[in-house]
XYZ file of C-alpha atoms in Angstrom:
714
model
C -0.235 0.365 0.050
C 1.389 4.135 -0.374
C 0.477 6.596 1.306
C -0.673 9.881 0.450
C -1.973 9.534 -3.047
C -3.283 11.236 -5.443
C -6.306 11.435 -7.582
C -5.188 12.846 -10.974
C -3.447 11.482 -14.179
C 0.451 12.396 -13.417
C 2.590 11.909 -17.183
C 5.705 11.199 -16.346
C 8.127 8.773 -17.804
C 10.263 5.272 -16.429
C 12.577 5.510 -13.690
C 14.436 2.898 -16.210
C 16.579 3.422 -19.565
C 17.759 6.324 -21.355
C 14.781 6.326 -23.201
C 12.931 7.821 -20.499
C 9.291 6.376 -22.305
C 7.023 8.356 -21.235
C 4.004 6.967 -19.141
C 0.799 8.078 -17.170
C 0.178 7.387 -12.958
C -2.874 6.307 -12.101
C -4.453 5.384 -8.842
C -5.572 2.293 -8.574
C -8.636 1.852 -6.136
C -6.379 -0.435 -4.299
C -3.447 1.856 -3.702
C -1.228 1.261 -5.933
C -0.638 2.795 -8.820
C -1.323 1.692 -11.855
C 1.109 2.397 -15.448
C -1.498 3.359 -18.666
C -0.012 4.337 -21.327
C 0.667 7.872 -23.004
C 0.608 8.065 -26.352
C 1.644 11.261 -26.303
C 6.010 11.325 -25.859
C 7.131 10.660 -29.229
C 10.342 8.180 -27.527
C 7.897 5.272 -27.473
C 4.602 6.353 -28.140
C 2.861 4.607 -25.116
C 5.079 1.145 -25.650
C 6.223 -0.283 -23.010
C 8.696 -3.191 -21.782
C 7.760 -5.274 -18.422
C 9.993 -2.975 -16.622
C 8.796 0.233 -17.256
C 5.571 -1.419 -16.242
C 5.933 -3.133 -13.207
C 7.566 -0.025 -12.023
C 5.421 1.166 -9.832
C 5.928 -2.808 -8.275
C 9.406 -0.817 -6.358
C 7.038 1.601 -4.534
C 5.874 -0.584 -2.516
C 6.732 -0.125 1.343
C 7.357 -4.393 1.238
C 10.022 -3.679 -0.550
C 12.066 -0.132 -0.331
C 14.065 0.988 2.787
C 11.615 2.905 5.126
C 13.727 3.599 8.396
C 17.092 5.342 7.766
C 19.734 2.677 9.174
C 22.653 3.071 10.632
C 25.420 -0.154 12.153
C 25.162 -0.986 15.686
C 27.657 -3.890 16.883
C 27.810 -4.170 13.434
C 24.076 -4.471 12.428
C 22.128 -2.325 10.625
C 19.734 -1.050 12.462
C 16.300 1.692 12.620
C 17.468 5.302 14.304
C 15.325 8.602 13.755
C 17.063 10.908 10.478
C 18.506 13.227 12.968
C 20.756 10.637 13.649
C 21.270 8.807 10.733
C 22.461 12.543 9.088
C 24.835 13.370 12.611
C 26.583 10.737 12.023
C 27.028 11.165 8.785
C 28.421 14.365 9.137
C 30.316 12.967 11.633
C 32.071 10.891 9.701
C 32.887 12.772 6.510
C 34.173 15.657 9.266
C 36.703 13.491 11.327
C 38.066 11.813 8.015
C 38.537 15.492 6.217
C 40.426 17.016 9.627
C 42.614 13.966 10.391
C 43.222 13.240 6.512
C 42.539 15.849 4.454
C 39.378 16.567 1.816
C 40.515 14.528 -0.884
C 40.440 10.861 1.877
C 36.756 11.755 1.116
C 35.477 10.098 -1.186
C 31.870 10.292 -3.683
C 29.948 7.817 -5.922
C 26.910 8.904 -7.872
C 24.576 7.109 -10.183
C 22.947 8.416 -14.036
C 19.061 7.658 -12.542
C 20.126 10.693 -10.235
C 18.178 13.726 -12.195
C 19.855 16.252 -13.098
C 18.762 18.964 -9.849
C 20.598 15.138 -7.907
C 23.672 15.234 -10.039
C 23.988 19.015 -9.602
C 24.027 19.409 -6.924
C 26.358 16.755 -5.281
C 28.438 17.599 -7.431
C 28.335 20.851 -6.311
C 28.260 19.166 -2.280
C 31.281 17.098 -3.354
C 33.152 20.837 -4.678
C 31.993 23.413 -2.514
C 30.630 21.645 1.014
C 33.960 18.500 1.141
C 36.581 20.192 -1.109
C 37.232 17.285 -2.493
C 38.174 16.579 -6.153
C 37.077 12.159 -5.899
C 33.884 12.305 -7.547
C 32.658 10.744 -10.225
C 29.933 7.955 -11.654
C 28.625 4.958 -13.076
C 27.649 6.602 -15.667
C 31.491 6.213 -16.644
C 30.646 2.812 -16.718
C 27.748 2.790 -19.768
C 29.633 5.713 -22.476
C 32.701 8.284 -21.479
C 34.630 6.246 -24.467
C 31.583 7.474 -26.798
C 31.814 11.051 -25.251
C 35.998 11.024 -25.175
C 35.257 9.860 -28.952
C 32.677 11.683 -30.138
C 34.759 14.721 -28.789
C 37.882 14.377 -29.977
C 35.891 14.391 -33.467
C 32.822 16.254 -33.226
C 34.171 19.114 -30.490
C 30.708 17.957 -28.700
C 29.705 14.582 -27.097
C 25.566 13.819 -27.454
C 24.403 10.828 -26.922
C 23.058 10.491 -30.458
C 23.053 14.459 -32.273
C 18.982 13.450 -34.257
C 16.464 12.393 -32.782
C 15.259 8.815 -33.006
C 12.761 9.190 -35.733
C 14.668 10.556 -37.974
C 16.407 6.711 -37.986
C 13.540 5.637 -39.635
C 13.992 7.152 -42.744
C 17.611 7.187 -43.708
C 18.935 4.433 -45.864
C 20.840 1.608 -43.821
C 21.898 1.696 -39.772
C 24.721 -0.239 -38.363
C 24.329 -1.515 -35.254
C 27.834 -1.748 -33.003
C 27.589 -4.369 -29.804
C 24.493 -3.580 -29.137
C 20.905 -5.436 -27.910
C 17.799 -3.316 -28.425
C 15.299 -5.637 -27.848
C 16.274 -6.273 -24.600
C 18.026 -3.844 -23.232
C 15.676 -0.930 -25.896
C 12.656 -3.005 -26.507
C 9.934 -0.220 -27.062
C 13.843 1.821 -29.370
C 12.741 -1.006 -31.648
C 10.026 -0.400 -33.110
C 12.181 2.112 -35.258
C 14.135 0.495 -36.859
C 11.549 -2.271 -37.432
C 9.926 0.635 -40.214
C 13.143 1.084 -41.106
C 12.995 -1.896 -42.894
C 9.916 -1.034 -43.543
C 10.622 1.157 -46.152
C 13.088 -0.269 -47.656
C 16.064 0.770 -45.208
C 19.176 -1.786 -44.156
C 20.110 -2.512 -40.474
C 23.294 -4.533 -40.431
C 24.224 -6.048 -36.613
C 27.641 -6.784 -35.446
C 28.260 -8.585 -32.323
C 29.531 -12.285 -30.426
C 25.662 -13.137 -30.295
C 22.361 -14.138 -32.606
C 20.606 -11.525 -30.227
C 16.731 -11.182 -30.931
C 18.542 -7.462 -32.287
C 20.574 -10.173 -34.072
C 17.403 -12.070 -35.830
C 15.858 -8.979 -37.153
C 19.301 -7.792 -39.163
C 19.671 -7.683 -43.019
C 23.149 -8.224 -41.866
C 25.068 -10.062 -38.684
C 27.851 -9.140 -38.924
C 30.136 -12.347 -35.021
C 33.223 -10.932 -34.588
C 35.849 -12.326 -31.840
C 35.290 -10.212 -28.426
C 37.537 -7.204 -28.393
C 37.550 -6.962 -32.740
C 35.520 -3.873 -33.252
C 38.827 -1.819 -33.882
C 40.377 -3.429 -36.739
C 36.649 -4.697 -38.013
C 35.454 -0.984 -39.075
C 38.459 -0.040 -40.165
C 38.415 -3.221 -42.719
C 35.119 -1.348 -43.478
C 36.973 2.197 -44.097
C 39.323 0.124 -45.802
C 37.542 -1.843 -48.427
C 35.560 2.209 -48.604
C 38.640 3.409 -49.619
C 39.497 0.915 -52.112
C 36.655 0.845 -54.090
C 36.181 4.536 -54.398
C 33.777 4.969 -52.110
C 34.731 8.158 -49.395
C 32.956 11.674 -50.344
C 35.553 13.653 -51.297
C 34.292 16.681 -51.549
C 33.113 16.254 -48.076
C 35.882 15.233 -46.469
C 37.392 18.534 -48.298
C 35.099 20.794 -47.395
C 33.612 19.646 -43.355
C 36.761 17.799 -42.540
C 40.330 17.678 -42.459
C 43.314 14.656 -40.582
C 42.106 12.664 -43.039
C 45.521 11.247 -45.006
C 46.899 10.274 -41.424
C 43.143 8.135 -40.634
C 43.706 6.390 -43.571
C 47.057 5.644 -43.847
C 45.793 4.148 -40.954
C 43.330 2.069 -41.944
C 44.864 0.913 -45.089
C 46.728 -1.099 -43.204
C 44.029 -3.318 -42.741
C 43.089 -5.312 -45.328
C 40.453 -7.404 -45.281
C 41.894 -10.908 -45.493
C 43.663 -10.146 -42.258
C 40.537 -8.016 -40.907
C 39.346 -11.358 -41.724
C 41.709 -12.992 -39.695
C 41.187 -10.844 -36.318
C 37.641 -10.509 -36.498
C 36.584 -14.241 -37.452
C 34.137 -12.205 -40.025
C 34.783 -13.680 -43.564
C 35.884 -11.313 -46.333
C 32.634 -11.850 -48.485
C 30.722 -10.244 -45.676
C 32.746 -6.914 -45.146
C 31.904 -6.455 -49.019
C 28.497 -6.187 -48.502
C 28.347 -4.586 -45.479
C 30.588 -1.793 -47.851
C 27.757 -2.219 -50.271
C 24.877 -1.357 -48.427
C 26.598 1.771 -45.525
C 28.182 3.246 -48.695
C 24.840 2.280 -51.664
C 22.115 4.434 -50.034
C 22.027 8.220 -49.950
C 21.931 8.258 -45.739
C 23.769 6.164 -43.234
C 23.975 6.328 -39.337
C 26.693 3.868 -36.964
C 25.322 3.568 -33.987
C 27.194 2.052 -30.973
C 26.737 1.173 -27.880
C 28.694 -1.100 -25.126
C 29.922 -4.071 -27.381
C 32.394 -1.722 -28.924
C 32.073 1.203 -25.686
C 33.659 -1.597 -22.882
C 36.799 -1.722 -24.046
C 40.621 -0.457 -22.712
C 40.865 0.513 -25.941
C 37.091 1.561 -26.498
C 37.432 5.369 -27.528
C 40.460 4.068 -30.905
C 37.423 1.812 -31.518
C 34.723 4.070 -31.064
C 36.987 6.789 -33.336
C 37.110 4.013 -36.157
C 33.065 3.818 -36.276
C 33.361 7.974 -36.439
C 36.266 8.122 -40.060
C 33.797 5.468 -41.506
C 30.896 7.997 -41.329
C 32.998 11.384 -42.422
C 34.601 8.954 -44.804
C 31.225 8.341 -46.394
C 29.997 12.269 -45.933
C 27.345 10.750 -43.612
C 27.727 13.249 -40.447
C 26.268 16.804 -40.014
C 23.813 15.486 -42.526
C 19.580 15.709 -42.523
C 19.331 11.906 -41.427
C 23.025 10.554 -41.473
C 25.028 10.420 -38.267
C 27.089 8.782 -35.920
C 25.350 8.562 -32.133
C 25.831 6.723 -29.070
C 23.142 4.941 -27.851
C 23.240 5.909 -23.693
C 22.120 3.150 -21.336
C 21.694 4.857 -18.213
C 18.062 6.910 -17.553
C 20.149 9.884 -17.317
C 23.477 9.344 -18.087
C 23.297 11.958 -20.009
C 23.016 14.441 -17.969
C 24.851 12.674 -15.294
C 27.766 14.033 -16.678
C 27.080 17.357 -17.978
C 26.289 18.772 -14.714
C 29.154 17.703 -12.957
C 29.415 14.871 -10.535
C 32.172 12.943 -13.094
C 35.459 14.148 -11.766
C 36.875 16.473 -14.603
C 33.434 18.113 -15.411
C 31.646 21.474 -14.219
C 28.315 21.757 -14.977
C 27.381 23.376 -18.443
C 30.000 20.005 -19.403
C 33.219 22.400 -19.122
C 36.128 21.242 -18.853
C 37.269 21.408 -14.517
C 41.430 23.281 -15.721
C 39.485 26.093 -17.920
C 39.813 29.092 -15.851
C 36.963 30.617 -17.359
C 35.072 27.910 -16.570
C 35.902 27.001 -13.475
C 35.570 31.582 -13.140
C 32.463 31.256 -13.875
C 30.808 28.464 -12.376
C 31.907 29.824 -8.895
C 31.296 32.553 -8.669
C 27.202 31.131 -9.406
C 28.208 29.597 -6.102
C 29.298 32.121 -5.239
C 32.586 30.542 -3.938
C 36.195 31.734 -4.990
C 37.384 29.870 -8.169
C 41.017 28.667 -6.857
C 38.334 27.045 -3.247
C 37.053 24.067 -6.641
C 39.691 21.218 -6.551
C 40.564 20.089 -9.224
C 39.819 16.870 -11.311
C 39.760 13.696 -9.323
C 39.857 9.319 -10.351
C 38.218 8.278 -12.653
C 34.971 5.693 -11.848
C 37.184 3.125 -10.584
C 40.185 4.487 -10.100
C 38.450 6.090 -6.923
C 36.765 2.538 -6.392
C 39.585 1.262 -6.083
C 41.457 3.809 -4.007
C 39.393 3.073 -1.139
C 40.377 2.803 2.378
C 43.763 3.440 1.455
C 44.061 6.851 0.289
C 40.338 7.930 0.232
C 38.824 6.680 3.701
C 35.129 7.653 4.253
C 32.641 7.652 0.990
C 28.998 9.047 0.384
C 27.284 6.871 -2.839
C 23.565 7.552 -4.128
C 22.166 5.597 -6.254
C 24.759 2.801 -7.558
C 25.725 -0.611 -6.299
C 28.757 -0.987 -7.254
C 29.362 -4.699 -5.375
C 27.850 -6.164 -8.581
C 27.974 -3.349 -11.371
C 32.075 -2.652 -11.395
C 34.343 -4.874 -12.777
C 36.494 -7.147 -10.327
C 33.751 -6.411 -8.293
C 35.131 -9.093 -5.741
C 38.621 -6.906 -5.275
C 35.859 -3.870 -5.411
C 33.433 -5.230 -2.465
C 36.961 -6.236 -0.467
C 38.159 -1.812 -0.940
C 34.466 -1.231 0.614
C 34.680 -2.751 3.384
C 37.779 -1.559 4.761
C 36.724 2.378 4.289
C 36.373 3.935 7.795
C 33.241 4.908 6.982
C 30.957 4.316 4.531
C 27.097 6.508 3.752
C 24.512 5.769 1.577
C 21.565 7.056 -0.250
C 19.365 4.638 -2.262
C 15.164 3.157 -2.135
C 16.176 -0.654 -1.602
C 18.888 -1.284 0.333
C 20.997 -3.008 -2.625
C 23.952 -5.745 -1.799
C 26.904 -2.268 -1.213
C 23.464 0.189 1.057
C 24.175 -3.806 2.899
C 27.750 -2.807 3.857
C 27.178 0.717 4.695
C 27.775 1.927 8.869
C 24.417 4.516 7.849
C 22.137 3.655 4.948
C 19.346 7.253 4.196
C 15.980 5.704 2.568
C 15.059 9.227 0.007
C 12.683 9.478 -2.756
C 12.125 7.266 -6.150
C 10.928 8.598 -9.169
C 6.993 8.922 -8.876
C 7.710 10.434 -5.601
C 10.081 14.091 -6.945
C 9.636 16.102 -9.541
C 13.271 16.810 -11.041
C 14.485 16.690 -14.589
C 15.916 14.642 -16.841
C 17.897 13.651 -19.922
C 17.282 10.572 -22.817
C 19.935 9.642 -25.224
C 18.334 11.733 -28.002
C 19.628 14.866 -25.949
C 15.915 15.665 -24.660
C 16.234 17.504 -21.522
C 12.265 16.140 -20.116
C 10.454 16.851 -16.721
C 9.654 13.854 -14.765
C 7.040 14.787 -12.392
C 5.818 13.818 -8.865
C 2.393 11.593 -9.135
C 1.826 10.114 -5.170
C 3.233 11.404 -1.750
C 6.398 9.442 -0.852
C 6.081 7.559 2.667
C 6.586 8.854 6.978
C 10.064 8.959 6.799
C 11.794 8.925 3.627
C 13.250 12.142 1.867
C 14.489 13.829 -1.138
C 18.173 13.288 -2.450
C 17.793 17.088 -2.435
C 17.174 16.875 1.489
C 19.755 15.049 2.608
C 22.326 17.738 0.861
C 20.774 20.596 2.072
C 20.339 19.288 6.095
C 24.835 17.633 5.342
C 25.645 20.910 3.935
C 24.317 22.698 6.930
C 25.878 20.183 9.222
C 29.043 20.602 7.222
C 29.148 24.230 7.994
C 27.344 25.470 4.743
C 24.194 26.832 5.919
C 23.347 28.697 2.166
C 23.206 27.140 -1.846
C 21.242 24.074 -0.741
C 18.129 24.370 -1.895
C 15.291 21.531 -0.957
C 13.061 22.206 -4.331
C 14.254 21.304 -7.149
C 12.833 24.386 -9.464
C 15.062 25.920 -7.722
C 18.103 23.480 -7.721
C 17.454 24.182 -12.102
C 16.994 28.037 -12.115
C 20.620 27.132 -10.749
C 21.751 24.734 -13.329
C 20.766 27.287 -16.289
C 22.759 29.983 -14.542
C 25.460 27.317 -14.571
C 25.624 25.816 -17.815
C 24.479 29.529 -19.807
C 27.288 29.456 -22.841
C 28.339 26.148 -22.026
C 28.804 23.397 -24.045
C 25.445 21.621 -22.087
C 23.954 24.370 -22.639
C 20.345 24.191 -20.841
C 20.103 27.547 -20.159
C 17.060 28.561 -22.364
C 14.533 25.594 -20.417
C 11.738 26.148 -18.052
C 9.764 23.811 -15.961
C 7.516 25.075 -17.706
C 8.652 24.580 -21.748
C 9.166 21.126 -20.978
C 5.633 20.610 -19.952
C 4.266 22.650 -22.554
C 6.973 21.174 -25.509
C 7.091 17.404 -24.203
C 11.509 18.024 -24.227
C 13.280 20.292 -25.127
C 16.855 19.730 -26.983
C 20.454 20.628 -26.121
C 21.804 23.418 -26.525
C 19.016 25.576 -26.002
C 20.759 29.365 -25.086
C 19.478 32.076 -23.555
C 19.763 35.667 -25.847
C 22.684 36.407 -22.858
C 23.914 32.800 -24.437
C 24.534 33.618 -28.160
C 27.227 32.505 -29.249
C 27.306 34.493 -32.767
C 28.849 35.074 -35.343
C 30.304 32.514 -37.219
C 28.847 30.207 -35.243
C 26.799 26.887 -35.534
C 23.458 27.965 -36.937
C 21.211 25.655 -35.751
C 23.352 26.227 -32.324
C 22.062 29.999 -32.705
C 18.329 29.500 -34.029
C 15.257 32.457 -32.557
C 12.040 31.944 -32.692
C 10.704 34.992 -34.790
C 8.412 35.989 -33.233
C 8.946 34.701 -29.249
C 13.415 35.088 -29.365
C 12.939 32.030 -27.849
C 15.686 29.431 -28.629
C 13.552 26.444 -29.784
C 16.246 23.673 -29.082
C 18.911 22.073 -31.299
C 17.275 18.181 -32.060
C 20.149 17.185 -34.855
C 23.140 18.829 -34.409
C 25.858 20.300 -36.654
C 24.258 20.382 -39.673
C 26.456 23.344 -40.629
C 29.160 22.959 -38.627
C 30.913 20.890 -36.250
C 31.378 22.496 -32.293
C 35.339 22.678 -33.012
C 36.507 25.582 -33.569
C 37.057 26.108 -36.984
C 33.796 24.446 -37.427
C 35.371 20.657 -39.111
C 35.249 17.537 -37.406
C 38.558 15.901 -36.969
C 39.345 12.784 -37.964
C 42.004 10.464 -35.711
C 44.543 8.136 -37.005
C 44.070 4.727 -35.080
C 45.233 1.153 -35.241
C 43.988 -2.187 -34.345
C 45.794 -3.597 -31.517
C 45.086 -6.648 -28.624
C 42.582 -6.405 -25.772
C 44.428 -6.290 -22.072
C 43.544 -9.485 -22.105
C 43.349 -12.617 -24.571
C 42.771 -15.984 -24.465
C 46.049 -18.364 -23.837
C 46.225 -22.385 -22.498
C 44.961 -21.104 -19.248
C 42.371 -19.740 -19.404
C 41.326 -20.350 -23.174
C 38.137 -18.270 -23.953
C 36.112 -14.972 -24.767
C 34.159 -14.145 -21.327
C 31.894 -11.449 -22.394
C 28.433 -9.165 -20.247
C 25.791 -8.147 -21.059
C 22.114 -7.253 -19.795
C 17.935 -9.674 -20.230
C 15.238 -8.204 -21.115
C 13.997 -8.530 -17.289
C 16.576 -6.569 -15.314
C 18.242 -3.819 -15.326
C 21.529 -3.200 -14.666
C 22.891 -4.737 -11.129
C 19.521 -5.837 -10.149
C 18.499 -3.903 -7.168
C 15.897 -2.971 -8.474
C 14.394 -5.412 -10.271
C 14.895 -7.905 -8.988
C 12.207 -6.642 -5.920
C 9.583 -7.576 -8.620
C 7.650 -10.981 -9.050
C 6.793 -11.040 -12.449
C 10.833 -10.135 -13.504
C 12.141 -12.259 -11.783
C 10.218 -15.426 -12.619
C 10.871 -14.237 -16.343
C 14.705 -13.484 -15.311
C 14.899 -15.723 -12.316
C 18.894 -16.119 -11.846
C 22.209 -15.883 -13.606
C 23.333 -17.949 -16.314
C 26.210 -18.919 -18.624
C 25.593 -18.894 -22.622
C 27.870 -21.226 -24.898
C 28.486 -23.317 -27.915
C 26.934 -26.417 -28.473
C 31.242 -27.847 -29.133
C 32.162 -26.120 -26.721
C 29.855 -27.510 -24.126
C 30.565 -31.069 -25.924
C 34.046 -30.159 -25.335
C 33.374 -30.130 -22.285
C 30.384 -32.420 -21.607
C 28.617 -29.400 -19.890
C 25.029 -30.368 -20.423
C 21.503 -27.382 -20.120
C 20.840 -26.034 -16.989
C 23.802 -27.706 -15.280
C 25.704 -26.005 -13.063
C 29.471 -24.924 -14.640
C 32.052 -22.706 -13.896
C 33.809 -18.979 -14.793
C 36.657 -18.662 -13.199
C 38.451 -15.624 -14.619
C 42.658 -14.262 -12.957
C 40.238 -12.827 -11.016
C 37.806 -14.821 -9.437
C 35.429 -17.607 -10.308
C 31.233 -16.984 -10.782
C 28.818 -20.145 -11.037
C 25.979 -20.339 -12.923
C 24.229 -22.868 -14.737
C 24.787 -23.513 -18.359
C 22.572 -21.810 -21.153
C 23.345 -23.500 -24.931
C 22.715 -21.996 -27.453
C 23.831 -21.745 -31.186
C 23.806 -17.883 -31.582
C 27.057 -17.681 -30.345
C 30.201 -17.909 -30.934
C 32.590 -21.025 -30.022
C 35.322 -19.242 -28.756
C 33.334 -16.759 -26.676
C 30.572 -17.436 -23.766
C 28.130 -14.921 -21.931
C 27.047 -14.222 -18.609
C 24.430 -11.086 -17.694
C 25.654 -8.925 -14.872
C 22.055 -8.456 -12.712
C 23.004 -10.738 -9.831
C 25.083 -11.026 -6.832
C 26.258 -13.961 -5.193
C 28.078 -17.233 -6.955
C 27.244 -16.068 -10.068
C 27.737 -12.412 -10.426
C 30.318 -11.614 -13.173
C 31.581 -8.656 -12.478
C 33.337 -11.319 -10.348
C 35.515 -12.344 -13.401
C 35.565 -8.835 -16.233
C 38.769 -7.251 -16.466
C 39.059 -3.330 -15.092
C 41.862 -2.182 -17.976
C 40.831 0.973 -18.722
C 40.932 2.994 -21.881
C 43.860 5.376 -21.466
C 41.269 8.500 -22.161
C 38.571 7.814 -21.048
C 39.556 4.976 -18.617
C 35.820 3.005 -19.025
C 36.830 -0.870 -17.872
C 36.986 -3.956 -20.069
C 33.755 -5.231 -19.566
C 33.322 -6.687 -22.488
C 36.308 -9.196 -23.613
C 38.566 -11.725 -21.144
C 40.245 -14.870 -21.027
C 37.727 -17.123 -18.718
C 38.361 -21.359 -18.128
C 35.573 -23.058 -17.793
C 34.634 -26.545 -15.402
C 32.026 -28.945 -14.976
C 30.933 -28.913 -11.096
C 29.034 -31.966 -10.241
C 24.745 -30.597 -9.334
């Protein structure tokens, strides 16, 4: 049963992935919340996956936290809010006094609203004075963000709306299983094919998404970079480059061309396992239409060379004139609900609000003025997500963690669990008692999506207003309340409002003039216009003559910027307006199979669970559909091992051992096994994964590590 139910239908958005599907919440006679169709939102037009339909189940007091908890004699016991907040303030203050501000760490989540993410970044830098802040979105699309910034001067997941996909001629979808991770989005690709376009899916598994493709390429894990270079080689060799576009809108082509030409088709076939005729067919399908797109997801991005891999796919788009043109371009399919907005406004180790660089003196001055502090008081860049977690218990002695469950989601998770246990002090804000929260000294129960108002930024760069539909249960507070109370206890009495719209108004000022400019967006506009695409500056933040007109459009009657659904149509966001080719070359994964660990492991999601499963594993309907982990392997590999369907199988890497039932299928490569990563315990996939980091994005190599398999007696 839920308390404080309102009596009207509230249009809002799903709490899970970056589609942020529209839905209506309606009170039901039994006192629960009913999800009903909201057909006016263009991303999903009313369609929802099982996670969205069952989202209200986590609002129930039977599965959520209902009281603050503090550790006493080794156990978490209920406590008052004052006692819990006092303990957190004392733990953070003591750590800062004894070991310095950087001994306090802050770790956020990609599900936090823009207002919370903004405030968390401000709290870390102004109240704690620490540089040690990052968030789990680092594990999502940081490689694509780094590559997009290098090439285009600006990163936004998709530089065009999803509605453009059905109208293009061909889409190459790299390392994404949308049919299970974002089911409502699959209709855009179905419409693409109905309109005569084609779909190429690149994945080592023949997933449900790959089954919908006109062409499926199944490379060895970790070889997407070589594959992209091989396709670009063929584009050049077959005379399919757009020379006029390259000359007028890009720079750096000769170096990138030379790098690609070192990856001839037969060489790429040996590396990837994809046959040359398939490579040639992919090039033909991509180049023959007038317009085409490349979309990447976690497959090519979660690698120790993820930035270069995405860069190679961007080079393919640039060489064929498929970027910054209508119905063409490169895009990244962001995974987490607010993975885009979460890093734009200061939750990331090296960024200030508005996607400003923390090392830029002008950016520091602008944000410091909004915050009312001395620019010199702002700390510099800190550690990336895995590096921050790896430093727990040594350099970092206390941690404030919001909306993340790294005990399940981090690579080399067994090691990270031990680092968390070694902390002097851990405070967690969450809606459920996750595996990480269960290790905390203090746990605070906070409001959920349906109980609060705030903005999210979906994978298109569309800023949305998620509206409060119900009153939270008595004793539950918002993350904004928590940061306000902690700031006050730590000596900062002003600057941390609890009203989300008030926070957003400050965020608008802090982002003004930055790459991710939200200054022209208001709550009222978000309601009236069903979302606004950034950048959306105010006239005061006018970029001036010589800038991209699409970034400075004004409605002739109102003078209000309409937002920017489509980026780069006139120029790219670089100093000279040109996109940059970045020369890259293939290199092996950080850990290749050998005699001791002869098989590749790759990881991913299943349709009925989400991320670390902290919330979805508490929903009966979803657990019935996906009750636990499994090891997917090819029949030939199973025969060699003597593995049987449904029987336990051990997967062993250099970092640990996981055990789960075997699932035997011919939809995966014989040299590869797959495990979903949603579960804790002996089937925890991230016990095995490799924390080797991309040198630019600091993304861990989740998608490829070497393992061996062992049968286990039932």
